[in-house]
PDB file of C-alpha atoms in Angstrom:
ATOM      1  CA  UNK A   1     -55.532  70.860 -39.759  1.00  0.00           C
ATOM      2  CA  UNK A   2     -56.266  72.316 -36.257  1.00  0.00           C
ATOM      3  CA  UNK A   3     -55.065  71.008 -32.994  1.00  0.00           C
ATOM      4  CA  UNK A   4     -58.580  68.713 -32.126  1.00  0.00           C
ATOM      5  CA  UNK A   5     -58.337  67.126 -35.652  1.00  0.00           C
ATOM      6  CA  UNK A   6     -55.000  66.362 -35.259  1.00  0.00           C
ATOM      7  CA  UNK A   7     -55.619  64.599 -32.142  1.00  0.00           C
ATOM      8  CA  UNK A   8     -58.710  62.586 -33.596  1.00  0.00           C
ATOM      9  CA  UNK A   9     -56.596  61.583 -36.226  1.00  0.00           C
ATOM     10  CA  UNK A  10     -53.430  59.855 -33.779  1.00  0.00           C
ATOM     11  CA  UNK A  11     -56.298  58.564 -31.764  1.00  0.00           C
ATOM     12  CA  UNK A  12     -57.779  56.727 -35.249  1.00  0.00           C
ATOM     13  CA  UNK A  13     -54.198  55.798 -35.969  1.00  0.00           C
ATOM     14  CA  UNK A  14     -53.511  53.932 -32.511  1.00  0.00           C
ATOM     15  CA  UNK A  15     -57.098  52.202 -32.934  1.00  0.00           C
ATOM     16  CA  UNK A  16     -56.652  50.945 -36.496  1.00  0.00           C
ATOM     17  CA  UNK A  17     -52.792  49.827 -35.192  1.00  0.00           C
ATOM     18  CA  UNK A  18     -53.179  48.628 -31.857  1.00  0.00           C
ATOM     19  CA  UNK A  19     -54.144  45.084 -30.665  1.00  0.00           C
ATOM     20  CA  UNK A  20     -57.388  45.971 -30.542  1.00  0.00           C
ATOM     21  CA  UNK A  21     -60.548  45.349 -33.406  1.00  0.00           C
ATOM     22  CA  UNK A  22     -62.706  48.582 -34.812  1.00  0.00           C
ATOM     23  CA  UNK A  23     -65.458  48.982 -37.460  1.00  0.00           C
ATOM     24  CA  UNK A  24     -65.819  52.358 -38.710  1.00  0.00           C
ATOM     25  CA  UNK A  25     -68.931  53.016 -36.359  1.00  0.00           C
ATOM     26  CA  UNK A  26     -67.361  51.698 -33.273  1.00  0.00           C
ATOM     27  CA  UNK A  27     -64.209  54.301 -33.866  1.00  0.00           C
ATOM     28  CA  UNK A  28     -66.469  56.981 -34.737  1.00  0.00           C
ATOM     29  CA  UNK A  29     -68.692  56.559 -31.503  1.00  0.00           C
ATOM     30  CA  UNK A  30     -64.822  56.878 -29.421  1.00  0.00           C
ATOM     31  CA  UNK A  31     -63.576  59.659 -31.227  1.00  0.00           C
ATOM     32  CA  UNK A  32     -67.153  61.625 -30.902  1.00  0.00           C
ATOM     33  CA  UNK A  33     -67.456  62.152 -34.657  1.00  0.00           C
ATOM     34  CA  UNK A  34     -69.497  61.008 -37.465  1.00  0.00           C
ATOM     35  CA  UNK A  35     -68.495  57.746 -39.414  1.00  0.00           C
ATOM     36  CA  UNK A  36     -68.547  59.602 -42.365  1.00  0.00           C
ATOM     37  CA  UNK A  37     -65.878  61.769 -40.730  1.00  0.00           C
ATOM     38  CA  UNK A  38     -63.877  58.222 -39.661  1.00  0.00           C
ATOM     39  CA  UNK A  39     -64.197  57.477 -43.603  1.00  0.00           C
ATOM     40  CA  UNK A  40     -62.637  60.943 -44.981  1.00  0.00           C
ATOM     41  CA  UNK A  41     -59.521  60.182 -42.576  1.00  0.00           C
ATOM     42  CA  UNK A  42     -59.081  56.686 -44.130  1.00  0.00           C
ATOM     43  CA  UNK A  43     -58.763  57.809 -47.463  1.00  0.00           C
ATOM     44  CA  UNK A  44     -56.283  60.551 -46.016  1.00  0.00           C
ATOM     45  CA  UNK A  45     -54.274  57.704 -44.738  1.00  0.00           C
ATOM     46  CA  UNK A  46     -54.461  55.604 -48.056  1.00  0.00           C
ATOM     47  CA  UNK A  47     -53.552  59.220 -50.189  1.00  0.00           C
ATOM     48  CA  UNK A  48     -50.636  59.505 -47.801  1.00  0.00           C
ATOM     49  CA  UNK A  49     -49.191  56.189 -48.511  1.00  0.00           C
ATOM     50  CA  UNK A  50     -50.425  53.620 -45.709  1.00  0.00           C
ATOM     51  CA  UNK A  51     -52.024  50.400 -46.610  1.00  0.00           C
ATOM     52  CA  UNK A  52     -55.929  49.711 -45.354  1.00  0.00           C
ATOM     53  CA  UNK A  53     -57.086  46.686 -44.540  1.00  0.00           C
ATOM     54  CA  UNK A  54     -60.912  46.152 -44.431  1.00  0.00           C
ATOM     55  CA  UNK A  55     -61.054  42.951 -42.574  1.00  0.00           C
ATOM     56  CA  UNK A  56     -63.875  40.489 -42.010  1.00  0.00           C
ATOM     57  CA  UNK A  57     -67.238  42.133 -39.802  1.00  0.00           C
ATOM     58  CA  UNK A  58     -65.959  45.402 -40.986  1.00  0.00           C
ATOM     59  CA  UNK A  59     -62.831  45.699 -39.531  1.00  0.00           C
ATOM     60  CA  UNK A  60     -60.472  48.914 -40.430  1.00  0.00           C
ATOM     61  CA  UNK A  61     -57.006  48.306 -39.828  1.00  0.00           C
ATOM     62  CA  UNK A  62     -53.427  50.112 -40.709  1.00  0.00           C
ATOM     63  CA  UNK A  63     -51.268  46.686 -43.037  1.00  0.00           C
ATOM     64  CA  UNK A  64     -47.826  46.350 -41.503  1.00  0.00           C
ATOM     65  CA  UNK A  65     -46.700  46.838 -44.853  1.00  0.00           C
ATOM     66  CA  UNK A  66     -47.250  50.215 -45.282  1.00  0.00           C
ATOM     67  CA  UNK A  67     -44.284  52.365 -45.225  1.00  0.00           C
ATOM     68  CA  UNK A  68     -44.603  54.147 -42.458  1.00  0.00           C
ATOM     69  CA  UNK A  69     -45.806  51.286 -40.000  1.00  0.00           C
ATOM     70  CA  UNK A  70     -42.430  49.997 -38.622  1.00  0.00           C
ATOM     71  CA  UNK A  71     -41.779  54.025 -37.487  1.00  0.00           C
ATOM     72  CA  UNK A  72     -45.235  54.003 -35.752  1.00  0.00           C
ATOM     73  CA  UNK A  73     -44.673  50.634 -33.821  1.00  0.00           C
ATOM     74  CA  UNK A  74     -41.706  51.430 -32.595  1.00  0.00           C
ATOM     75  CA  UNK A  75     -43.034  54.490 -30.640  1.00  0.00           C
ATOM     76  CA  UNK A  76     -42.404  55.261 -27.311  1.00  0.00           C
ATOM     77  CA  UNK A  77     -44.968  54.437 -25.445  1.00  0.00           C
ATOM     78  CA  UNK A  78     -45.455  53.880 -21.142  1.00  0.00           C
ATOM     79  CA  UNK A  79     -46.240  51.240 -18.860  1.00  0.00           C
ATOM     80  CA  UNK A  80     -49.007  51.547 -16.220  1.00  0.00           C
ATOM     81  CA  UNK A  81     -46.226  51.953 -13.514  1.00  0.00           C
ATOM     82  CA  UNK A  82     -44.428  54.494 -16.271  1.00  0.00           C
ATOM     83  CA  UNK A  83     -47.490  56.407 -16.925  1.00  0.00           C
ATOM     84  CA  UNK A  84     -48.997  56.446 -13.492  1.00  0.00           C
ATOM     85  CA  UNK A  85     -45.056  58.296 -12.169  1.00  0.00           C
ATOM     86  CA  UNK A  86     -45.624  60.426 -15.290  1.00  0.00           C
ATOM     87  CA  UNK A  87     -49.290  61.611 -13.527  1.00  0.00           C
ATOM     88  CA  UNK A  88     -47.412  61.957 -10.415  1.00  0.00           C
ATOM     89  CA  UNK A  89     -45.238  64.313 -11.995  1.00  0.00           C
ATOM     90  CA  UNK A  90     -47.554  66.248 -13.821  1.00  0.00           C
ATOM     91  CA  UNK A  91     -49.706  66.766 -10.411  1.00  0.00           C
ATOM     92  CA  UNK A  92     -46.560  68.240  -8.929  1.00  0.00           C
ATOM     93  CA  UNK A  93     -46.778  71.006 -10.780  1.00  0.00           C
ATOM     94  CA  UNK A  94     -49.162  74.090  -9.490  1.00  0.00           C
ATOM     95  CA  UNK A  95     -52.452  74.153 -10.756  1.00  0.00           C
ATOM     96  CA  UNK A  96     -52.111  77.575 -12.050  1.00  0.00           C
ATOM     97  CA  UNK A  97     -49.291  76.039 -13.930  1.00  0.00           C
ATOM     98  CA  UNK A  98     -50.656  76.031 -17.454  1.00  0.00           C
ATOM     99  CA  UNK A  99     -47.854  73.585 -18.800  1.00  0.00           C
ATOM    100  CA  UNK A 100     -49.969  71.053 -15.885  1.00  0.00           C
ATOM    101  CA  UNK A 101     -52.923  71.628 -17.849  1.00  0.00           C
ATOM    102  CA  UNK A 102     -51.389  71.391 -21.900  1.00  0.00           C
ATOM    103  CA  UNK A 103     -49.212  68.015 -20.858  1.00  0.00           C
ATOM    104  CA  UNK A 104     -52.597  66.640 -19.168  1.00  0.00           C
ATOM    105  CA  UNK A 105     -54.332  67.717 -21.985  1.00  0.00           C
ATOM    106  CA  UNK A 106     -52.146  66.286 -24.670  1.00  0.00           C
ATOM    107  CA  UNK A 107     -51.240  63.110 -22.940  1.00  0.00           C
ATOM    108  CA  UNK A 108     -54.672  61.863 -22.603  1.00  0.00           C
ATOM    109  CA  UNK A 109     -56.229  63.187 -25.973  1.00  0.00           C
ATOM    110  CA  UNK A 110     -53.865  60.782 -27.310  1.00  0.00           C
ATOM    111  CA  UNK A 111     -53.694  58.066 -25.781  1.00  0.00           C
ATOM    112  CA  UNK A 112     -57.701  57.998 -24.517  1.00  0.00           C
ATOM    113  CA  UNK A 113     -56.881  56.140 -21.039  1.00  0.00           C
ATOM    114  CA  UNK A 114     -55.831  56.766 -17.431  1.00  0.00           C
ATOM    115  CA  UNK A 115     -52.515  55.262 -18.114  1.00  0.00           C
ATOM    116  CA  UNK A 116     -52.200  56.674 -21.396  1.00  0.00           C
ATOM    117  CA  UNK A 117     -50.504  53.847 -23.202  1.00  0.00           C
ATOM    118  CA  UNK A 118     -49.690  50.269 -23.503  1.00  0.00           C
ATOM    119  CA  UNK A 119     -46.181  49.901 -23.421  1.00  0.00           C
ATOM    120  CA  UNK A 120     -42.464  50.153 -24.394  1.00  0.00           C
ATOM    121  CA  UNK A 121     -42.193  48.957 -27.892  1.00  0.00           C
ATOM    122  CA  UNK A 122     -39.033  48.933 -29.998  1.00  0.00           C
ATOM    123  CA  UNK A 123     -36.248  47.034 -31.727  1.00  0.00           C
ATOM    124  CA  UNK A 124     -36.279  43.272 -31.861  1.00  0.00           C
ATOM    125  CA  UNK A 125     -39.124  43.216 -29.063  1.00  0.00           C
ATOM    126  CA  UNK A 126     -41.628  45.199 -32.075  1.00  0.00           C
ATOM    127  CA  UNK A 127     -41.106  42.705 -34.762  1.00  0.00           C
ATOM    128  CA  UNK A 128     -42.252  39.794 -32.046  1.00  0.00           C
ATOM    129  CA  UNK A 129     -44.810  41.797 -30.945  1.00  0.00           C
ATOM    130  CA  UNK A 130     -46.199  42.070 -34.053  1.00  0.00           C
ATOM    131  CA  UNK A 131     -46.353  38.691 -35.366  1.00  0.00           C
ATOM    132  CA  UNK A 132     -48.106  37.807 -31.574  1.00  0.00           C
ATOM    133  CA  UNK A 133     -50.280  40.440 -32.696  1.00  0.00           C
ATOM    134  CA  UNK A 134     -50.803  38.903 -36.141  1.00  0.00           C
ATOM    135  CA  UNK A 135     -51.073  35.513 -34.751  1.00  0.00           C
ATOM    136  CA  UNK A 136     -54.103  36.491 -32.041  1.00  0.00           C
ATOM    137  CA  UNK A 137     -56.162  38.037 -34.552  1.00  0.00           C
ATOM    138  CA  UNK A 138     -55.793  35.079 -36.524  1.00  0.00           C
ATOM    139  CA  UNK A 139     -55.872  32.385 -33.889  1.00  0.00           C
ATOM    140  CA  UNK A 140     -52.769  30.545 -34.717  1.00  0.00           C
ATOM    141  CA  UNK A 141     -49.681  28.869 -33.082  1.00  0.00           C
ATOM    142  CA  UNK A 142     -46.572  30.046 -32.546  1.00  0.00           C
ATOM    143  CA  UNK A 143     -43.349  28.658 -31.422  1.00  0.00           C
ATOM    144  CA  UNK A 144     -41.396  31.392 -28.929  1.00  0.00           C
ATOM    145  CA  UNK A 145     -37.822  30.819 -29.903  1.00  0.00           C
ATOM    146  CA  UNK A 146     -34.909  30.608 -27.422  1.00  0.00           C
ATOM    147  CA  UNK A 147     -37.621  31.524 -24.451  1.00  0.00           C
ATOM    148  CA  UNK A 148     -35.388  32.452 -21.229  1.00  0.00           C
ATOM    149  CA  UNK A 149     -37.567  31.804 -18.280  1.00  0.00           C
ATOM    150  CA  UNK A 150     -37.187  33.780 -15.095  1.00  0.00           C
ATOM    151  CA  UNK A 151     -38.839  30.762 -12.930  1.00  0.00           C
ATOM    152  CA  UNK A 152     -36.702  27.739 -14.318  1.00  0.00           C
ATOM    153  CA  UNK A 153     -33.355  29.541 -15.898  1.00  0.00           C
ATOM    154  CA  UNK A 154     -33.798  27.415 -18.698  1.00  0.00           C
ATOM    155  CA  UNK A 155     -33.614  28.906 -22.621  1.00  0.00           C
ATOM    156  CA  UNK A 156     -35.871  26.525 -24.541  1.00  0.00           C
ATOM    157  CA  UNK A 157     -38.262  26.879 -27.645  1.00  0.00           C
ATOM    158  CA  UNK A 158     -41.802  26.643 -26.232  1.00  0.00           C
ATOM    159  CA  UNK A 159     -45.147  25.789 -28.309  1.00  0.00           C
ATOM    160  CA  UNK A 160     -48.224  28.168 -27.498  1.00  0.00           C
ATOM    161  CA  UNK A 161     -51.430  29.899 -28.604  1.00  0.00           C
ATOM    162  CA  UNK A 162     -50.898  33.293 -27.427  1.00  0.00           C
ATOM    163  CA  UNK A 163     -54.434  35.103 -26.570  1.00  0.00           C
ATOM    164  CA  UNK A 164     -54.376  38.457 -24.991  1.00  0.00           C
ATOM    165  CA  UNK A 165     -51.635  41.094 -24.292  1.00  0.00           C
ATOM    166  CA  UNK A 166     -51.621  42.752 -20.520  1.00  0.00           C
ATOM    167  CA  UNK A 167     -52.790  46.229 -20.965  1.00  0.00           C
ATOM    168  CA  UNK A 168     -48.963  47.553 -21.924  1.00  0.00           C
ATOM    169  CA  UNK A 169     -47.523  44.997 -24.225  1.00  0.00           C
ATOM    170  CA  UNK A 170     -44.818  43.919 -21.565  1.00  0.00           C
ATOM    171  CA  UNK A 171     -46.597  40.392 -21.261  1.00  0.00           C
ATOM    172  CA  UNK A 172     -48.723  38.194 -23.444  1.00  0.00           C
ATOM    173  CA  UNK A 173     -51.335  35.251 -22.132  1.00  0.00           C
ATOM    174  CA  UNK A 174     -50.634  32.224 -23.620  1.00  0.00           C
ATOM    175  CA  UNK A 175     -51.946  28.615 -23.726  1.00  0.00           C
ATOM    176  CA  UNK A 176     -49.310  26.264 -23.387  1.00  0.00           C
ATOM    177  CA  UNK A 177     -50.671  22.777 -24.234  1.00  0.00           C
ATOM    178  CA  UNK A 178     -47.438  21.364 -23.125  1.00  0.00           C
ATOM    179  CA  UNK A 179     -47.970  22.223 -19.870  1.00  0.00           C
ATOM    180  CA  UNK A 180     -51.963  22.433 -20.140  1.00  0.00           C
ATOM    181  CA  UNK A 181     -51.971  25.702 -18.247  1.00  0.00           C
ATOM    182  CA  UNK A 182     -52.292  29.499 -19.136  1.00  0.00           C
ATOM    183  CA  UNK A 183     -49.281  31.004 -18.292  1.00  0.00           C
ATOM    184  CA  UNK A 184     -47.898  34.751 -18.900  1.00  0.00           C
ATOM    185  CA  UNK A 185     -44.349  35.417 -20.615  1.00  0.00           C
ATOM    186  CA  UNK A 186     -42.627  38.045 -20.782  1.00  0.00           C
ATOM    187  CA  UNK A 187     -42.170  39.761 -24.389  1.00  0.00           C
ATOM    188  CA  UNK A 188     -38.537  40.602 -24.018  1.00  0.00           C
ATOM    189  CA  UNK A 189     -37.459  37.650 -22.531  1.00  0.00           C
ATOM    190  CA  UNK A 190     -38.263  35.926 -26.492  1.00  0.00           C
ATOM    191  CA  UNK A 191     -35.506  35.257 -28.595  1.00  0.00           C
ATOM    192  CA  UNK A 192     -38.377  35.211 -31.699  1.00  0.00           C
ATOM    193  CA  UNK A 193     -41.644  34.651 -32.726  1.00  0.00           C
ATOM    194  CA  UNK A 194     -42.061  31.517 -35.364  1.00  0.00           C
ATOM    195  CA  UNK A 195     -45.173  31.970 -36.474  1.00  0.00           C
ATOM    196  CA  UNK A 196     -47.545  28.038 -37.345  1.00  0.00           C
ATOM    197  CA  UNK A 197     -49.863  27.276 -39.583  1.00  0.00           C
ATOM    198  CA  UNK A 198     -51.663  25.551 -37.488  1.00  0.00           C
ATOM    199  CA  UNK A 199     -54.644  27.380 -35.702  1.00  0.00           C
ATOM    200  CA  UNK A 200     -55.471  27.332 -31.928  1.00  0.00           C
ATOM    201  CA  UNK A 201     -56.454  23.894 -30.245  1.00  0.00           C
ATOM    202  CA  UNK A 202     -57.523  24.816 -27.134  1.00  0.00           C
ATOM    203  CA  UNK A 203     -59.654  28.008 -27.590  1.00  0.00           C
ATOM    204  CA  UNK A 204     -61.905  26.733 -24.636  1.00  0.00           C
ATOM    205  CA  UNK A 205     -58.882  26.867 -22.699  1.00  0.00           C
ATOM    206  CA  UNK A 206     -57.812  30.117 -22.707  1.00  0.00           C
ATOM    207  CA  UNK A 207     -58.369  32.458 -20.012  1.00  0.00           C
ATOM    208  CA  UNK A 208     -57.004  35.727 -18.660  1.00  0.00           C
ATOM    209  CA  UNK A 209     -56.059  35.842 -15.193  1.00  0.00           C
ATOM    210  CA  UNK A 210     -55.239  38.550 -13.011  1.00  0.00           C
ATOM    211  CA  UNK A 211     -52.163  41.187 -12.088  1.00  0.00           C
ATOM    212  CA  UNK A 212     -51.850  42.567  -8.851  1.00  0.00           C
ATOM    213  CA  UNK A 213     -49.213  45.618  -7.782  1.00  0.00           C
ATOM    214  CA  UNK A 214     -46.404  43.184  -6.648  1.00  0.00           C
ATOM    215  CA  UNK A 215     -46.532  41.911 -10.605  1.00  0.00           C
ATOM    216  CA  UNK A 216     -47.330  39.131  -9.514  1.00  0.00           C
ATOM    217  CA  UNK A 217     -50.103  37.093 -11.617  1.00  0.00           C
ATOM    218  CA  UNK A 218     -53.056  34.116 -10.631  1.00  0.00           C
ATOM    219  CA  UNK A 219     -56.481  33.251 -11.794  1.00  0.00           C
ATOM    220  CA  UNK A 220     -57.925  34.058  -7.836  1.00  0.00           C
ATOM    221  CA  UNK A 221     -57.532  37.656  -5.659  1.00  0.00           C
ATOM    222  CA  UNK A 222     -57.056  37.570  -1.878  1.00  0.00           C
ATOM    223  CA  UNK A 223     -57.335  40.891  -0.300  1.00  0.00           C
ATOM    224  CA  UNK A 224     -54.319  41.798   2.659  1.00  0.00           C
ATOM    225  CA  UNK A 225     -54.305  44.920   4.665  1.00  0.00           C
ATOM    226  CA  UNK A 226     -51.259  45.856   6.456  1.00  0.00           C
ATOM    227  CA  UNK A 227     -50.573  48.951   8.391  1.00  0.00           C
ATOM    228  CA  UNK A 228     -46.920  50.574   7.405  1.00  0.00           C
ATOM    229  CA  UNK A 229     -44.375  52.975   8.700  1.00  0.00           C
ATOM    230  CA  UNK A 230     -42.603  55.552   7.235  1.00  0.00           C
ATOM    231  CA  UNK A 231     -39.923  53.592   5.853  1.00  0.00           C
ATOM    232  CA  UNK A 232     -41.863  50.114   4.475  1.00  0.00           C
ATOM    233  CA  UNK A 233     -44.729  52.946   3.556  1.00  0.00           C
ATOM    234  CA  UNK A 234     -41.869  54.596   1.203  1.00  0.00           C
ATOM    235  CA  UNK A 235     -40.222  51.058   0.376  1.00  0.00           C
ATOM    236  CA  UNK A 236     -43.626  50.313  -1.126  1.00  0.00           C
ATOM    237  CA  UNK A 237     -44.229  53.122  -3.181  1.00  0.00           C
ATOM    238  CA  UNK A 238     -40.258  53.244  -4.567  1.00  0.00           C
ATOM    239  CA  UNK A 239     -40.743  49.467  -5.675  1.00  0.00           C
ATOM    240  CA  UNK A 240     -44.535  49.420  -6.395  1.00  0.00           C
ATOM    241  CA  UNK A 241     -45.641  52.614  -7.432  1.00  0.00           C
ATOM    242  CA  UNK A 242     -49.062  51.368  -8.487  1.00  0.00           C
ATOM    243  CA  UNK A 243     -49.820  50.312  -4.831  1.00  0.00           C
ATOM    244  CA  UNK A 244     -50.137  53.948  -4.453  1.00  0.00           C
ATOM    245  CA  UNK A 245     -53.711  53.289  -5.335  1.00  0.00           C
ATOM    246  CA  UNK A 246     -54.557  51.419  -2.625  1.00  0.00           C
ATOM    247  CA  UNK A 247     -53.192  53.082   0.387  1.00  0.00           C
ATOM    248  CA  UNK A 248     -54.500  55.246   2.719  1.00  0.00           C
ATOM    249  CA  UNK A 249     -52.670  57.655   5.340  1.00  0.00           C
ATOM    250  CA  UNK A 250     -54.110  57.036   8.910  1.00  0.00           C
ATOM    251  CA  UNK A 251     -51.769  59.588  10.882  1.00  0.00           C
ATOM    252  CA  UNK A 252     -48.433  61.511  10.058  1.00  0.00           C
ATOM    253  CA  UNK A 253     -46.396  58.653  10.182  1.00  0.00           C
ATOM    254  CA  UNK A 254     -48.641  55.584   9.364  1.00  0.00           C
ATOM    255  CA  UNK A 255     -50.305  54.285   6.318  1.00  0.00           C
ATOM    256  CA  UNK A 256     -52.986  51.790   5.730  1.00  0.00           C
ATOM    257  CA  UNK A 257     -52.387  49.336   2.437  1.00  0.00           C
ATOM    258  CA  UNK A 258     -55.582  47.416   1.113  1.00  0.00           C
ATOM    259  CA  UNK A 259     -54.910  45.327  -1.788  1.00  0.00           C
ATOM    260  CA  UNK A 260     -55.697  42.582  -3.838  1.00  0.00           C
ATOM    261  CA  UNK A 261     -52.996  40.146  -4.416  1.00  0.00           C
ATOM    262  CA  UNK A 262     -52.985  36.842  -5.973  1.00  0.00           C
ATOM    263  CA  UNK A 263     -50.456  35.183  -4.279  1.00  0.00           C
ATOM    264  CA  UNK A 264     -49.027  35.752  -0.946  1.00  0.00           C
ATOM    265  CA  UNK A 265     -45.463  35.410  -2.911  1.00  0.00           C
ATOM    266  CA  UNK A 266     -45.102  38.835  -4.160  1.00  0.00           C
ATOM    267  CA  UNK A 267     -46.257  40.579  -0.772  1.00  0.00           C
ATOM    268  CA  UNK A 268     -44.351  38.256   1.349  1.00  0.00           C
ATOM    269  CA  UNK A 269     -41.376  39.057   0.216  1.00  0.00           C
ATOM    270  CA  UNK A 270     -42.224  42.744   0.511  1.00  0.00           C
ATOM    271  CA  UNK A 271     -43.209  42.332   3.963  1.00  0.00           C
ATOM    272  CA  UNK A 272     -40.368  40.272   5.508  1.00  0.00           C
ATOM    273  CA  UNK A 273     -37.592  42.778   4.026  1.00  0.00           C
ATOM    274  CA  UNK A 274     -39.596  45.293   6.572  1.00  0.00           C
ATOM    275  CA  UNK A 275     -41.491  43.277   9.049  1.00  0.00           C
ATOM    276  CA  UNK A 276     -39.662  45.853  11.786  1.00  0.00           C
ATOM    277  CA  UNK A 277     -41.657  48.439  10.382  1.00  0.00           C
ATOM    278  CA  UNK A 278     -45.436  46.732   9.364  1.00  0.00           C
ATOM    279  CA  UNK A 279     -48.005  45.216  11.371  1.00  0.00           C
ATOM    280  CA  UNK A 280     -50.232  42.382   9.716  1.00  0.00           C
ATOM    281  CA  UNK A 281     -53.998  42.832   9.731  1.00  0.00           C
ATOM    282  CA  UNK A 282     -55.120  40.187   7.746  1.00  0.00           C
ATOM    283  CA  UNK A 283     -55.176  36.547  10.002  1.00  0.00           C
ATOM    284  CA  UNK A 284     -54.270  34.619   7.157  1.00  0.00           C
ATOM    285  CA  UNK A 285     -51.553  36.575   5.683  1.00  0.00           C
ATOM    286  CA  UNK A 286     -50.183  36.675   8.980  1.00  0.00           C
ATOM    287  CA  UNK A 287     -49.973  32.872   8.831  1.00  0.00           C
ATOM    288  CA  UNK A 288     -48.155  32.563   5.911  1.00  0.00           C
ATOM    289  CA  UNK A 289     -45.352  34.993   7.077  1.00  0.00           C
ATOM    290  CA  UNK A 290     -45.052  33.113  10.140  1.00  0.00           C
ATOM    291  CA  UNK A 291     -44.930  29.780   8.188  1.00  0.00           C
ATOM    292  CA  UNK A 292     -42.129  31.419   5.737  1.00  0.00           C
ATOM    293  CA  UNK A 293     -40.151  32.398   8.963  1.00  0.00           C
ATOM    294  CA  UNK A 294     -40.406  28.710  10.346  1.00  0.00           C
ATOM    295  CA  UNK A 295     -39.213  27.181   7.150  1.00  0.00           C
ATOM    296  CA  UNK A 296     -36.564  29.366   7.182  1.00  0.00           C
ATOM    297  CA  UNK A 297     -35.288  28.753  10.675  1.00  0.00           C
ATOM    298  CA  UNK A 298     -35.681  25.210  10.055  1.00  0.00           C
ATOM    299  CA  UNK A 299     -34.191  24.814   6.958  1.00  0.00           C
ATOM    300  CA  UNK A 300     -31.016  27.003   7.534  1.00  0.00           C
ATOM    301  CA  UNK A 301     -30.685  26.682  11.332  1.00  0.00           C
ATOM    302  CA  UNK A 302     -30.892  30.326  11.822  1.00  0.00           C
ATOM    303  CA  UNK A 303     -32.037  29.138  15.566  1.00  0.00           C
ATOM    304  CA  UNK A 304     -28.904  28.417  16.528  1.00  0.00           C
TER     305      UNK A 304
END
């Protein structure tokens, strides 16, 4: 089997694996090759001992139980902020470099996106993943076990419908009817997946929100522009490499940043570790720094 096949065929593999639904059609159309083609590597797959699953509207998919399927899940794969230092890296290298252009090459054949993959997957976190990937497709509960959350400190077992993964597996969107609010958690931070039989409730609920480079995540975007020195410019790109995206150099030693954010929160506390260094463009932005500053002078008597 030559190089392109080889490709087309790890390409089919991640489709008829990942969280993601294909008929045979719709992965022939991505791969650029005939369904018929799409069909011959299925029955490869089956002769070489995995487990297809023809699913309900045509579906293809890979059945955890095939022998191989715990190896594949636990590959190594990136995170946007991973994959976008990874094209950092590669564009380091000289363009007459022909390494540059095999590692490009390879990297997106593969995985088939800018940030070419979803996420880190292995151990303990691949079996959860997994049954919140078996429990989307088929709309049920779940019960995360021993949950540790980052906001409260508390380890509790919490009731939700989980809906939709962010785009590297790190997170999942859940409904929490408890709460009656869509909230994100954090896949590692889950002692276990108990899986209900008890489908969703709340479909009509569920929504996806948003992301923005601080991590930090909301349901509305508010854009802030600030103008940065050399040191918060470098700050910000050490800490939040994906706000490379969104700034622009203005001189030698300045740097416009114009981002979406969807909470002041994650920004703020960016900006007052280097408000020596930043100037505010953004009125209301400026407000809430100032208000942050009051409380804090209030509330710990740093006037006097």
């Amino acid at each position: 089997m030559d190089q392109p096949k080889i490709e087309r065929v790890l390409r089919l593999m991640k489709m008829m694996t990942g969280n993601n639904n294909y008929t045979v059609e719709e992965m022939a159309e991505r791969l650029g090759i005939s369904y018929r083609s799409v069909y011959r590597y299925i029955e490869t797959f089956k002769e070489s001992g995995f487990v297809v699953q023809r699913k309900e509207g045509g579906i293809y998919k890979l059945g955890k139980e095939s022998r191989y399927f715990k190896e594949i899940s636990q590959l190594i794969h990136f995170t946007d902020e991973e994959a976008h230092i990874v094209n950092q890296l590669i564009e380091g290298l000289d363009n007459t470099n022909i390494l540059k252009q095999n590692l490009r090459k390879k990297l997106t054949s593969v995985y088939n996106c800018t940030s070419m993959a979803d996420s880190v997957v292995e151990g303990k976190n691949a079996t959860n993943i997994n049954g919140l990937i078996d429990a989307i497709t088929e709309k049920k509960q779940v019960v995360f076990k021993d949950y540790a959350s980052s906001h409260t400190s508390i380890i509790r077992d919490r009731l939700v419908e989980p809906f939709g993964f962010t785009t590297n597996y790190v997170q999942v969107w859940c409904y929490e009817p408890e709460s009656k609010l869509n909230k994100l958690f954090n896949t590692a931070r889950i002692g276990a997946v108990e899986s209900l039989d008890k489908d969703w409730q709340f479909e009509q609920e569920h929504h996806e929100g948003y992301i923005d480079v601080f991590r930090i995540t909301g349901y509305e975007q508010h854009n802030v522009q600030l103008e940065l020195g050399v040191r918060s410019h470098n700050l910000l790109i050490e800490e939040y490499p994906l706000a490379t995206r969104d700034l622009k150099q203005i001189d030698d030693t300045h740097w416009l940043l114009d981002t979406m954010v969807c909470d002041y929160m994650g920004i703020g506390r960016f900006a007052m570790g280097v408000l020596g260094d930043i100037r505010i463009l953004t009125p209301e932005f400026e407000e809430y720094i100032k208000d942050e500053i009051s409380y804090y002078y209030k509330n710990y008597n740093l006037g006097k």
